Amino acid sequence: QVQLVESGGGLVQAGDSLRVSCAASGRTFSSYVMAWFRQAPGKEREFVSSITWTGGSTYYADSVKGRFTISRNNARNMVYLQMNSLKDEDTAVYYCAADSQYYGNSAYGYTSWGQGTQVTVST
């Protein structure tokens, strides 16, 4: 498994942009599919986006498509989520996840998780 640490969360206003980052340990980062999930209070954890091993394919939830962009830097063992035009409904704890094979939208498919970073969007 890979160890994951998220950073970059914070309090922003609606319409602002924010980038959250995830640092991964280990020398085999490029062998992992990476994903972002989020969980709002009282709600289930939901898929946000995923990116395949070399970044060749990306996937997004409909709720963030066109506003969020996932990217990765395999040389730095980093994955990013650029969030633009933030809305109050984007408020959640954002989690980084990894798996060597799965790139779908189910949380059960990912075997490694970070501790999360809080993103709060005020109106």
GROMACS .gro file of C-alpha atoms in nm, residues 29-118:
model
   90
   29PHE     CA    1   0.359   0.594  -0.733
   30SER     CA    2   0.314   0.558  -1.107
   31SER     CA    3   0.170   0.209  -1.055
   32TYR     CA    4  -0.132   0.352  -0.872
   33VAL     CA    5  -0.454   0.497  -0.995
   34MET     CA    6  -0.528   0.804  -0.786
   35ALA     CA    7  -0.864   0.947  -0.691
   36TRP     CA    8  -1.035   1.216  -0.488
   37PHE     CA    9  -1.345   1.158  -0.281
   38ARG     CA   10  -1.530   1.392  -0.049
   39GLN     CA   11  -1.760   1.356   0.247
   40ALA     CA   12  -1.992   1.622   0.378
   41PRO     CA   13  -2.141   1.606   0.729
   42GLY     CA   14  -2.420   1.352   0.746
   43LYS     CA   15  -2.357   1.227   0.394
   44GLU     CA   16  -2.183   0.929   0.243
   45ARG     CA   17  -1.839   0.957   0.091
   46GLU     CA   18  -1.874   1.041  -0.276
   47PHE     CA   19  -1.650   1.014  -0.578
   48VAL     CA   20  -1.507   1.336  -0.717
   49SER     CA   21  -1.243   1.240  -0.971
   50SER     CA   22  -0.983   0.981  -1.067
   51ILE     CA   23  -0.674   0.971  -1.285
   52THR     CA   24  -0.503   0.668  -1.433
   53TRP     CA   25  -0.143   0.565  -1.390
   54THR     CA   26   0.027   0.803  -1.634
   55GLY     CA   27  -0.252   1.058  -1.635
   56GLY     CA   28  -0.378   0.943  -1.971
   57SER     CA   29  -0.738   0.925  -1.858
   58THR     CA   30  -0.937   1.127  -1.609
   59TYR     CA   31  -1.287   1.085  -1.475
   60TYR     CA   32  -1.519   1.325  -1.294
   61ALA     CA   33  -1.844   1.326  -1.108
   62ASP     CA   34  -2.113   1.516  -1.296
   63SER     CA   35  -2.137   1.763  -1.007
   64VAL     CA   36  -1.778   1.884  -1.059
   65LYS     CA   37  -1.728   1.833  -1.433
   66GLY     CA   38  -1.606   2.152  -1.595
   67ARG     CA   39  -1.508   2.308  -1.261
   68PHE     CA   40  -1.253   2.065  -1.114
   69THR     CA   41  -0.936   1.931  -1.273
   70ILE     CA   42  -0.732   1.637  -1.147
   71SER     CA   43  -0.364   1.604  -1.234
   72ARG     CA   44  -0.061   1.412  -1.118
   73ASN     CA   45   0.315   1.450  -1.115
   74ASN     CA   46   0.472   1.105  -1.099
   75ALA     CA   47   0.822   1.244  -1.058
   76ARG     CA   48   0.711   1.416  -0.737
   77ASN     CA   49   0.465   1.152  -0.617
   78MET     CA   50   0.189   1.412  -0.611
   79VAL     CA   51  -0.172   1.431  -0.720
   80TYR     CA   52  -0.370   1.753  -0.730
   81LEU     CA   53  -0.729   1.866  -0.749
   82GLN     CA   54  -0.779   2.215  -0.886
   83MET     CA   55  -1.121   2.340  -0.785
   84ASN     CA   56  -1.268   2.645  -0.957
   85SER     CA   57  -1.602   2.821  -0.923
   86LEU     CA   58  -1.652   2.666  -0.582
   87LYS     CA   59  -2.004   2.635  -0.447
   88ASP     CA   60  -2.128   2.590  -0.094
   89GLU     CA   61  -2.225   2.233  -0.180
   90ASP     CA   62  -1.856   2.160  -0.238
   91THR     CA   63  -1.799   2.195   0.135
   92ALA     CA   64  -1.663   1.862   0.260
   93VAL     CA   65  -1.360   1.674   0.378
   94TYR     CA   66  -1.163   1.580   0.069
   95TYR     CA   67  -0.984   1.246   0.069
   96CYS     CA   68  -0.710   1.116  -0.155
   97ALA     CA   69  -0.728   0.747  -0.247
   98ALA     CA   70  -0.517   0.501  -0.442
   99ASP     CA   71  -0.539   0.157  -0.592
  100SER     CA   72  -0.313  -0.038  -0.825
  101GLN     CA   73  -0.593  -0.145  -1.060
  102TYR     CA   74  -0.931   0.011  -0.986
  103TYR     CA   75  -1.018   0.350  -1.138
  104GLY     CA   76  -1.392   0.358  -1.092
  105ASN     CA   77  -1.616   0.569  -0.871
  106SER     CA   78  -1.674   0.335  -0.578
  107ALA     CA   79  -1.490   0.402  -0.256
  108TYR     CA   80  -1.475   0.028  -0.194
  109GLY     CA   81  -1.242  -0.013  -0.490
  110TYR     CA   82  -0.960   0.189  -0.340
  111THR     CA   83  -0.723   0.030  -0.092
  112SER     CA   84  -0.523   0.328   0.039
  113TRP     CA   85  -0.664   0.645   0.190
  114GLY     CA   86  -0.536   0.967   0.336
  115GLN     CA   87  -0.671   1.138   0.646
  116GLY     CA   88  -0.851   1.411   0.454
  117THR     CA   89  -0.839   1.789   0.428
  118GLN     CA   90  -1.132   2.018   0.506
   0.00000   0.00000   0.00000
